[in-house]
Amino acid sequence: MIDFGFDKIALIGAVALIVIGPERLPRVARTVGHLLGKAQRYVADVKAEVNRSIELEELKKMKTQFEDAARDVEQNVSSEIRQATSDLEKGWADENPLAGSADQHGLLTPPPTYKHPKKNWRLKRGAMPQWYKQRHGIRAKAQSGAARVARFRPPRSSA
C-alpha cells in the first residue's frame, strides 16, 4: 500500500480538521478507519486465494509426477515377474525331461477332484451341539403343554 510517514499523516490531519471541522472529524476518522480495515481484509483474502490456487496447481503437478512414477514402477515389476516366470519355466523344462511325456506313460497322477460333502444344508442346525445338550440335560425338542403335563403327572395309584 501507500507508505505514509508521521509528517504526511500530521499534514492530512491538519487539513481534515480545517475542512471537516472538529465536530464531525471523529466520526469521519472512524468511518475511514473502518473502510481501510475492510480494504486490508479484502486484499488479504485475495492474496490467500491466489496462494491457495498456486498450491493447488503445485499439488496437481506432484500428483501427476507421482502417478507416472508409480506406473513406471508397476511396469518394471510386471516385466521382471514375466521374465522370472519364463526363466523358471525354461529351467523346469530343462531339469525335468519327463514333463512332456509323463502323461503318455502315466507317471504323474491327476490332482484329486472335488467331492461334495453331501450334507443337508437345509436342515437347521443349532449353535449348541447335540452331545452338549444330552450331557447337561438341556431339552433338545420342544413339547406341547399337554405333553409336558402328561409326562410329569404322578402315576395313578390303584385303590
XYZ file of C-alpha atoms in Angstrom:
159
model
C 0.000 0.000 0.000
C 0.959 3.649 0.096
C 3.679 4.467 2.584
C 2.674 7.269 4.945
C 5.164 8.802 7.347
C 4.359 10.739 10.504
C 4.755 14.115 8.813
C 2.319 13.194 5.999
C -0.285 11.916 8.472
C 0.027 15.114 10.545
C -0.458 17.234 7.406
C -3.560 15.238 6.351
C -4.981 15.525 9.899
C -4.490 19.317 9.935
C -6.166 19.731 6.532
C -9.051 17.463 7.618
C -9.518 19.453 10.838
C -9.799 22.676 8.848
C -12.022 21.290 6.069
C -14.349 18.980 8.054
C -14.407 20.723 11.388
C -13.794 19.499 14.926
C -17.372 18.257 15.455
C -17.529 15.770 12.577
C -13.835 14.802 12.475
C -14.044 11.833 14.923
C -16.968 10.254 13.007
C -15.196 10.719 9.664
C -11.949 9.276 11.066
C -13.852 6.237 12.427
C -15.530 5.687 9.043
C -12.214 5.992 7.189
C -10.659 3.513 9.639
C -13.473 1.003 9.019
C -13.118 1.378 5.262
C -9.329 0.910 5.423
C -9.796 -2.206 7.586
C -12.263 -3.658 5.077
C -9.862 -2.891 2.223
C -6.980 -4.595 4.046
C -9.121 -7.693 4.785
C -10.189 -7.847 1.136
C -6.562 -7.638 -0.055
C -5.542 -10.344 2.441
C -8.401 -12.617 1.203
C -7.332 -12.122 -2.419
C -3.708 -12.938 -1.531
C -4.774 -16.083 0.341
C -6.931 -17.226 -2.587
C -4.068 -16.710 -5.039
C -1.700 -18.655 -2.757
C -4.244 -21.489 -2.451
C -4.650 -21.725 -6.217
C -0.862 -21.791 -6.693
C -0.512 -24.540 -4.061
C -3.347 -26.495 -5.700
C -1.606 -26.359 -9.071
C 1.652 -27.500 -7.464
C -0.177 -30.398 -5.791
C -1.738 -31.399 -9.122
C 1.724 -31.402 -10.738
C 3.108 -33.508 -7.885
C 0.166 -35.903 -8.208
C 0.782 -36.444 -11.919
C 4.509 -36.969 -11.285
C 3.736 -39.491 -8.528
C 1.241 -41.350 -10.741
C 3.810 -41.512 -13.563
C 6.453 -42.861 -11.188
C 4.020 -45.469 -9.809
C 3.077 -46.526 -13.338
C 6.767 -46.915 -14.260
C 7.441 -48.998 -11.148
C 4.413 -51.189 -11.897
C 5.598 -51.781 -15.469
C 9.136 -52.603 -14.310
C 7.875 -55.038 -11.683
C 5.478 -56.781 -14.086
C 8.220 -57.140 -16.738
C 10.606 -58.574 -14.133
C 7.935 -61.037 -12.975
C 7.242 -62.115 -16.551
C 10.969 -62.593 -17.185
C 11.474 -64.562 -13.951
C 8.456 -66.766 -14.735
C 9.719 -67.547 -18.218
C 13.215 -68.308 -16.848
C 11.710 -70.593 -14.202
C 9.565 -72.461 -16.727
C 12.557 -72.818 -19.060
C 14.729 -74.137 -16.215
C 11.983 -76.547 -15.115
C 11.629 -77.898 -18.632
C 15.422 -78.357 -18.872
C 15.688 -80.131 -15.484
C 12.613 -82.371 -15.880
C 12.820 -84.209 -19.226
C 9.784 -86.370 -18.380
C 7.467 -83.380 -18.020
C 6.290 -83.601 -21.626
C 5.967 -87.396 -21.749
C 4.683 -88.035 -18.230
C 1.020 -88.076 -19.271
C 1.748 -90.588 -22.038
C 3.374 -93.128 -19.709
C 1.075 -92.495 -16.719
C 3.831 -91.481 -14.304
C 2.014 -88.475 -12.927
C -1.442 -88.796 -11.392
C -4.009 -86.081 -11.932
C -4.866 -83.851 -8.981
C -7.794 -85.031 -6.834
C -11.215 -83.784 -7.851
C -13.680 -82.005 -5.616
C -16.031 -84.327 -3.719
C -19.210 -82.831 -2.296
C -19.619 -83.489 1.452
C -23.312 -84.484 0.927
C -24.560 -82.535 3.903
C -28.165 -81.459 4.127
C -27.743 -77.686 4.238
C -31.489 -77.115 4.522
C -31.526 -78.784 7.939
C -31.479 -76.146 10.655
C -28.536 -76.594 12.958
C -28.421 -75.042 16.394
C -25.434 -73.233 17.740
C -25.152 -75.660 20.686
C -24.030 -79.190 19.739
C -26.371 -82.117 20.397
C -23.849 -84.018 22.555
C -23.574 -80.980 24.871
C -27.343 -80.809 25.274
C -27.557 -84.505 26.093
C -24.714 -84.390 28.628
C -26.125 -81.390 30.519
C -29.794 -82.319 30.320
C -30.856 -79.448 28.093
C -34.099 -80.006 26.238
C -33.427 -80.833 22.605
C -37.012 -80.848 21.338
C -39.964 -78.653 22.168
C -43.005 -80.260 23.803
C -46.533 -79.030 23.894
C -48.081 -78.066 27.188
C -50.346 -81.146 27.293
C -47.403 -83.475 26.620
C -45.402 -81.856 29.411
C -48.285 -82.259 31.873
C -48.733 -85.894 30.909
C -45.026 -86.525 31.284
C -44.748 -85.099 34.775
C -48.151 -86.307 36.087
C -47.707 -88.572 39.095
C -48.649 -92.182 38.435
C -52.170 -93.247 39.421
C -52.365 -95.443 42.409
C -54.922 -98.228 42.348
C -57.197 -98.061 45.353
